[in-house]
Structures are given as C-alpha cells and as structure tokens.
Amino acid sequence: MTEMLDSGTAAGLARAELRTVLGDAPVAVLVVDLATSEVVHANDVAVQLAPDAELPARLDAWGRSAGLQDPSGVELEDTHHPLSRLLRAEGVPGQPVTALRRSEMGESREPLWMIGIPMAGAPMLDSHALVVLLSVVEEEAAAAAEAIVHQEAQLRQRAVLATGLSFTVADAREPDCPLVWVNPAFTASTGYAFDEAVGRNCRFLQGEGTDRAEIARIRAAIDAREAVVATVLNYRKDGLAFWNQVTITPIADADGVVTHFVGVQTDVSGRIFADRERDRALHAEQAARAEAESAQARLTLLAEATEAVADELEEAGARERLLALIVPDLADSAALFQLDSQGNVTDHLARHRDSAMAEETDRLAGEIRDLTPPGGLLRALLGDESIRLVSDVGSDAAREVAQGFVTDPRYLDRFEATLRVDSSMIVGLPGRDSIRDVLVLNRTADRPSFTTDDATLARELGRRTGLILENLRLYVTQSRIAQTLQRSLLPILPELDWLDVDARYLASSDDAEVGGDFYDLFEYPDGGIGVAVGDVEGHDIYAAAAMGQLKGLLRATALTQRAMPAAILEQVDQLVSHRPSGGVPPESTSRLAGSRGASERREPDRLATLSFAHLEPPRRSAIRLGRPSSRASSATSFRVDSEGGVADEPLTVQPAMSRVGLGDAAVEVLGEQRRRGPTWTLTLSSAGHPPPLTRLPDGEVVFLDPPFAQGPLLGLGMTRRRHDATFLLPAGSIVLFYTDGLIERRADRSDEAEQRLIRAAAGAPEGLGAFVDHILAELVDTHPGDAAHDDVVVVALCLHEEKVEPGVETEPGTAGS
C-alpha cells in the first residue's frame, strides 16, 4: 500500500487525516538541551511514556525508556533516530513512531507522531529544542503517517505544514506569561512574525467574537498550572477570523516548578464550519421531524375527536367525548359553553386534567352564565372572529381585553389563581349559519403556550365538531317534533261500557320513535264501536304525516257515512290515491314541481295496510248490524234472535282449527257457547293487513282471516271491490289487532310468525293488561336483536257480556296507549 501512494496522494492523506491527530488526545512535550543532549523538561504525559527516566536524562536514553520504534517495529538506530537528527539541529518536521505502553493487561504499542523543532532565537532557550509526541488516534492517520515517512524530506515538510500545527512557548515565571518563542507555522497561520509575537501575551489573537467564558477557563487552568485543551475564535493580523484549537501543556523543571507553557495550535475552522453545517442540518432535520410528528399528532387528535363526536347520537355524549380528547392532549383544562340564539349561556361542560380540580373548574365555568355581558358571551369572547389566542393571560394588555369577557372583574382573579392559567384559546364551533357553542382551552405555565399551529388545529376542530353538534341538535329537534306529532296522532281512548281496551305503541328499534303505524278506536252514536289498526310505509316524519292524514280520513268517513268496513275502505282508498298536494289541482302538480326546489316538491303518496272492524255488543232484541252500501254490494246484513243465536244455521267450526275462513258462508259463529251466551258481532275488512287474533273464553286461539275479506293495500289506486266478513264472538273473548312489527322476524318461514303469536296468546295469563304484557315480552322483549326494524302497534279488546257500570273496577291494566 505504501509503495502505491504517490506524493500527491500522501499529501492529500496528510491534509485530510492528520487534523485528527491533535484533538483532545494528550500531548507529550519534551524540552531538550541541545548542548548537553539531555531532556531537561517533560510534561506529565511524557513522564508516563518513560516512567523510569529521571531528568535530566540523555535524549537517546529517554527514547529507549519510552520504547520508541519505527512503524515496522525495528529499533531506532542512532544514525537514523529522529532524536539524533534533532541533536544535529536538523529538526524533525514529522515522523511516525511507536511507544511501548505497559499496563496490568500487558504490553502494547501506541502509534505516535513526533515533531522536533529547535527553538533558535528564544530567550534563555536559544540552544534548546522542543519535542512533541502526538497520539495518532485513527487508522487512516497512521497509514498517512507511514506513507509520509517514505517520501522525500520536502514532501514531509509540506505534509507537516498542511496539518496547520503551530507551536508556542510562554514563560510561566513572568506575571503575564509572555510568549518567548513561536515556530514558522504560527507566523503562517496568524500573520504575526516572530518579533511581533514574542514578548506579548497571546491574547493579541483575541477579538470581539472570542468567547470570554472559554478564555476564563484557559486562564483558570494556567493559574492552576494544569493542562487544558480549548477551541477559541482568534483573529489573524489582517483581521480574518479563524477557529484555533489550542493545547496548552505546563513544563516543569527538576524541582517540579512550572517554568514554561507549550502551546500546540491548529486551525480547525474547516472542521468547525463543517460541524456547524452538520449541526444546522441536524437541527433542521430534527425540527422537520418534530414538526412532522407534531403535525401527525394534530391530525390524529383531529381525526379521533371528529370520529368520537360523530359516533355519538346525543349532544351531551358528544360534548363529553370532545373534552375527554382535548384534555389533556391539547389543554390542561377546558370548558364548553352552549349558547342560545342571543348568545346567552344555556349550559356548560368543564374538564380538568387533574381530577382533584374537576369540581373547581366546573364551578368557575358555571359562574359564566350569570356574568355574561350585554350582547352575549359570543360577542364578548370572539367579537367577529372565530378564534382568539391569548398567549400571556397575566399581562396588563391581556387583562384589559379580558375585562370585556365578564361583568365582574374579580372573576378573572379567581380564574387565574385557581386554574393557574398562563395561555388561553377561545374557539367558536360554527354551524351552518351561526355559532352556538364556544370552547375555552387553557394551559398552565408547566407547558408551552398555545401557538399558531395549535390555533389552526383548534379552528379546524371547531369547524368539524360545530357541524356535528348542529346536526345532533337538528336531529334532536326533528325527533322531538316527530315524537310530538306521533303522540298527537295517537287517539285518546274513550271510556266504553261494554269492553276493556289496552293499546300500545312501540317505536322501532332504530330509535326513530316516529313512523307510520297507528291505531284508532271510536264509538258510533248508536253504540257500535269502530276499531282500526294500520301501517303506512316508512319510519320518518313523512310517514307520520301520511299516517295522520289517513287516520283522519278513516275516522271522518266512518263517522259520517256509517257504511260497513269494506265500503269505508273503498272510499278512503279513493281519497288517498287521488288527493292533490296542498290544494293544487293534480294536473298542475307536475308543472309546478319542475320550477321548485327538490325540498319543496310534493312527498309521494305512500302505501298503507289497514284492518278496520265494526263491533256490536250483545243485544236483548233483534237488531240490524248495518245497511247495505251502494258502494259495497258484498256488505252483509242479518238478524240475531233474543238469545243471541243466528236465525240461519251458521257454519260450525272445529275446536282444533286456529284460522277461521268462511268459505261461502256469510257469518261465522265461534265457541261452544255460541247459542247459549251473549254474543258480540264483529264485521271486518282488511287492506293487506295481518289478520286479528282472538282468544276465546275456553282458551282456544284463532285468527280471523277470511280470504275474501282481504283486499289490496291502500294507495294503489285499484278499483277492485272489497268485501266484509262477519264473526259472532262469545262474551269474554279477547280480540288482538296488531301491526306486522309484532311478529315479523328475519329469515322467518311463512307460518313461523303466526305460530309464534298463537303460542304466546295461548300461554298468556288472564287479565287484559297481563295478556298484552305477555305478548310483548314473548315477541318483542325476549328477542330484540331478531326483531324487524319496524314499529309495533297492539290493540287488545276484552268483550264483556254486559255493560260495566261507571266506577266499577273491571280488571287491572286494561287502559293504555
């Protein structure tokens, strides 16, 4: 390798690597009396190299004591020994050697770089030479040194000069430690000639940019007669600044008195600038990484907060989750204020990272309601802005601004003292048209004040959560309106003399709490009873509105026309299928719809199922159930004798049957007591609705489901005739009307739903209320996850054999809605 290096390569290696020789490594320094060839002074490091040599010692003897060899391991001969050349005043511009190191671990050789310089012209040291042994701390430096030794003397001289090493000797016995000698490299690096430097303290190299603390450290080491390594900013004679790394070593005489300080100096400006550039790049990289991590944290917080709030269906829960994410990730404490349209506080929520401070934080937030200034809290806190950053809460300027936040200035003192607030951020949570929520975030002095990045995050967080909270408010408002509408459309059940009624409405499992299921029960002037149970498609406010219209049409038609159920359904179907929108003639609807927004267009007609029944209580004399309707030729009329029997022999029903179908007969008599006991007359027509169920007094359960009484759904606009079916029911029977939400389940077979209802009705206890409770418990409460997402309406009637006197208790739990 050595033979392959040319002079240019060797010089390059020297320049690149020998700068690492000096560093913070210890430097061995000898002062040699050339006249006597003796080492007269040695610093501590040199003593460690040759611990057995007693000064003064001959130079070659000292070298043998230190175990000096050339890099190849050959003992140095007198003729070629660098120290011998030094004694001939030849100088040693730079030569690699090794020294023997002894320790408890054994012996090893340490590579060194030797420089020897005669100190010609130095006062009192004119016949002396300086020997410096530098530790080679890198393999590349050792290789460079080994390469240099094989080059010409001129090349070695250039290599040494390329290291930038300069040497100085200062007199430690003089008060100001003046320089007594400098080498030519010092003049080359500083611009000061020998005569300009000698006799002066080396502080003439300092300037306004020199670090005074570092100079004080050097001065303290000199006063203590200790070695020191320092890097200071020095200035050349022409004013050019350079970074100078100085190693100052005390030299003692035989009595141990420090007589001189030897300075080894090198220009490390390139390294300093490289280090600074590296530090700058590292700092920039760290700053970029910190910013990226901070941005990622902000995005994570933003995403988590948005997701958490969006997952809630109630405002209170959304606010709780929002504050739980903000504190402590973004703030030490926070308060969220709800405002009305005038900006007044209607409610608040507060949170503190320290649970022990939760009560005080909530109390302070609660006081704001009564301290809101005129114009509302929103105007006081934000004015026309959407966010306000107060980074110095305790300053006079911040307090002056804060005076407008509340009507009692003493509140600010309590606020700052209790929560130890150092910076605050006030954020409006805007909806589509206004701000109805204000978020106040606080930090203590234990963490950095809010920044513009925090403000950007808070603004975006406020924008997102403000819309979510507004949507929740709109949902709650719409839900309340829908519930109010739904309840207003449910009838108030009349008090009837002949029967008990238990009616229930259960909202669907999707929490809509409004839909198209309905029921109605009313009494005719002649004592007859009308019962209707229906289901308009949909589970929204439009379904509820359509349901209300259908129920009104049904009741009005039934009470004014006094026709049989089939005729009533036909007329209602015509009104539902052909009604105009808002009084606008049908032919103009399409023309107007094209010129209006989608939100103003007519809601399309909805289909509906409906089961409508007419009941007549038992009579002691013959009565006529109804008159034939001109609209329904199928309406049936018949007479009942005084015992409750039927004049014409009816079709008998086998007790084992669970479904009653009339076939060609017009009247069906149910129960074994059909000729002996009081009998109710029920006439029924259906528009695609599930059939009612009856539990007879003897426990038999049957569906009232004659095929010819089942007609098409309402709203289809069909002109097909509808038909009635009439049943005679013994007193004591329970008749159950319901909507399909009671029995329908996912993946049911065709008959499973009805069989499930039959089993529940057969096993229900006595008493109308208990009967309905059992039905709902078995079909709705027991398997809620399997239930269809639909509303449930149940209307149960218990048919008495005679009038119930006012004030007489019949059975518990029979009234309900």
PDB file of C-alpha atoms in Angstrom, residues 28-32 34 59 81-97 113-120 128-134 157 160 165 167 181 183-184:
ATOM      1  CA  ALA A  28       3.715  14.576  25.323  1.00  0.00           C
ATOM      2  CA  VAL A  29       6.115  17.551  25.399  1.00  0.00           C
ATOM      3  CA  LEU A  30       9.878  17.500  25.992  1.00  0.00           C
ATOM      4  CA  VAL A  31      12.378  20.335  26.182  1.00  0.00           C
ATOM      5  CA  VAL A  32      15.863  19.171  25.104  1.00  0.00           C
ATOM      6  CA  LEU A  34      20.978  20.502  22.541  1.00  0.00           C
ATOM      7  CA  LEU A  59      17.771  12.006  24.902  1.00  0.00           C
ATOM      8  CA  HIS A  81      16.971   8.135  15.158  1.00  0.00           C
ATOM      9  CA  PRO A  82      14.757  11.266  14.864  1.00  0.00           C
ATOM     10  CA  LEU A  83      16.036  12.428  18.221  1.00  0.00           C
ATOM     11  CA  SER A  84      19.620  12.042  16.956  1.00  0.00           C
ATOM     12  CA  ARG A  85      18.783  14.203  13.939  1.00  0.00           C
ATOM     13  CA  LEU A  86      17.294  16.746  16.326  1.00  0.00           C
ATOM     14  CA  LEU A  87      20.571  16.870  18.252  1.00  0.00           C
ATOM     15  CA  ARG A  88      22.308  17.697  14.984  1.00  0.00           C
ATOM     16  CA  ALA A  89      19.868  20.653  14.751  1.00  0.00           C
ATOM     17  CA  GLU A  90      18.264  19.122  11.699  1.00  0.00           C
ATOM     18  CA  GLY A  91      14.740  19.259  13.055  1.00  0.00           C
ATOM     19  CA  VAL A  92      12.074  16.598  12.756  1.00  0.00           C
ATOM     20  CA  PRO A  93       9.223  18.005  10.641  1.00  0.00           C
ATOM     21  CA  GLY A  94       7.112  14.908  11.285  1.00  0.00           C
ATOM     22  CA  GLN A  95       7.850  11.202  11.641  1.00  0.00           C
ATOM     23  CA  PRO A  96       5.740   8.211  12.758  1.00  0.00           C
ATOM     24  CA  VAL A  97       6.977   6.234  15.733  1.00  0.00           C
ATOM     25  CA  TRP A 113       3.576  11.363  15.535  1.00  0.00           C
ATOM     26  CA  MET A 114       6.897  13.020  16.518  1.00  0.00           C
ATOM     27  CA  ILE A 115       7.778  16.613  15.758  1.00  0.00           C
ATOM     28  CA  GLY A 116      11.084  18.178  16.810  1.00  0.00           C
ATOM     29  CA  ILE A 117      11.817  21.890  16.411  1.00  0.00           C
ATOM     30  CA  PRO A 118      14.951  23.801  17.503  1.00  0.00           C
ATOM     31  CA  MET A 119      13.942  26.986  19.337  1.00  0.00           C
ATOM     32  CA  ALA A 120      16.517  29.283  17.826  1.00  0.00           C
ATOM     33  CA  HIS A 128      17.113  24.146  23.240  1.00  0.00           C
ATOM     34  CA  ALA A 129      14.689  22.176  21.097  1.00  0.00           C
ATOM     35  CA  LEU A 130      11.022  21.305  21.514  1.00  0.00           C
ATOM     36  CA  VAL A 131       9.900  17.698  21.039  1.00  0.00           C
ATOM     37  CA  VAL A 132       6.180  16.971  20.736  1.00  0.00           C
ATOM     38  CA  LEU A 133       4.696  13.487  20.545  1.00  0.00           C
ATOM     39  CA  LEU A 134       1.090  13.430  19.287  1.00  0.00           C
ATOM     40  CA  GLN A 157       7.782  19.266   5.289  1.00  0.00           C
ATOM     41  CA  VAL A 160       3.574  18.857   8.332  1.00  0.00           C
ATOM     42  CA  LEU A 165       0.159  22.829  13.585  1.00  0.00           C
ATOM     43  CA  PHE A 167       3.908  25.845  18.392  1.00  0.00           C
ATOM     44  CA  TRP A 181       9.112  31.519  21.052  1.00  0.00           C
ATOM     45  CA  ASN A 183       7.556  28.457  15.143  1.00  0.00           C
ATOM     46  CA  PRO A 184       7.187  29.456  11.471  1.00  0.00           C
TER      47      PRO A 184
END
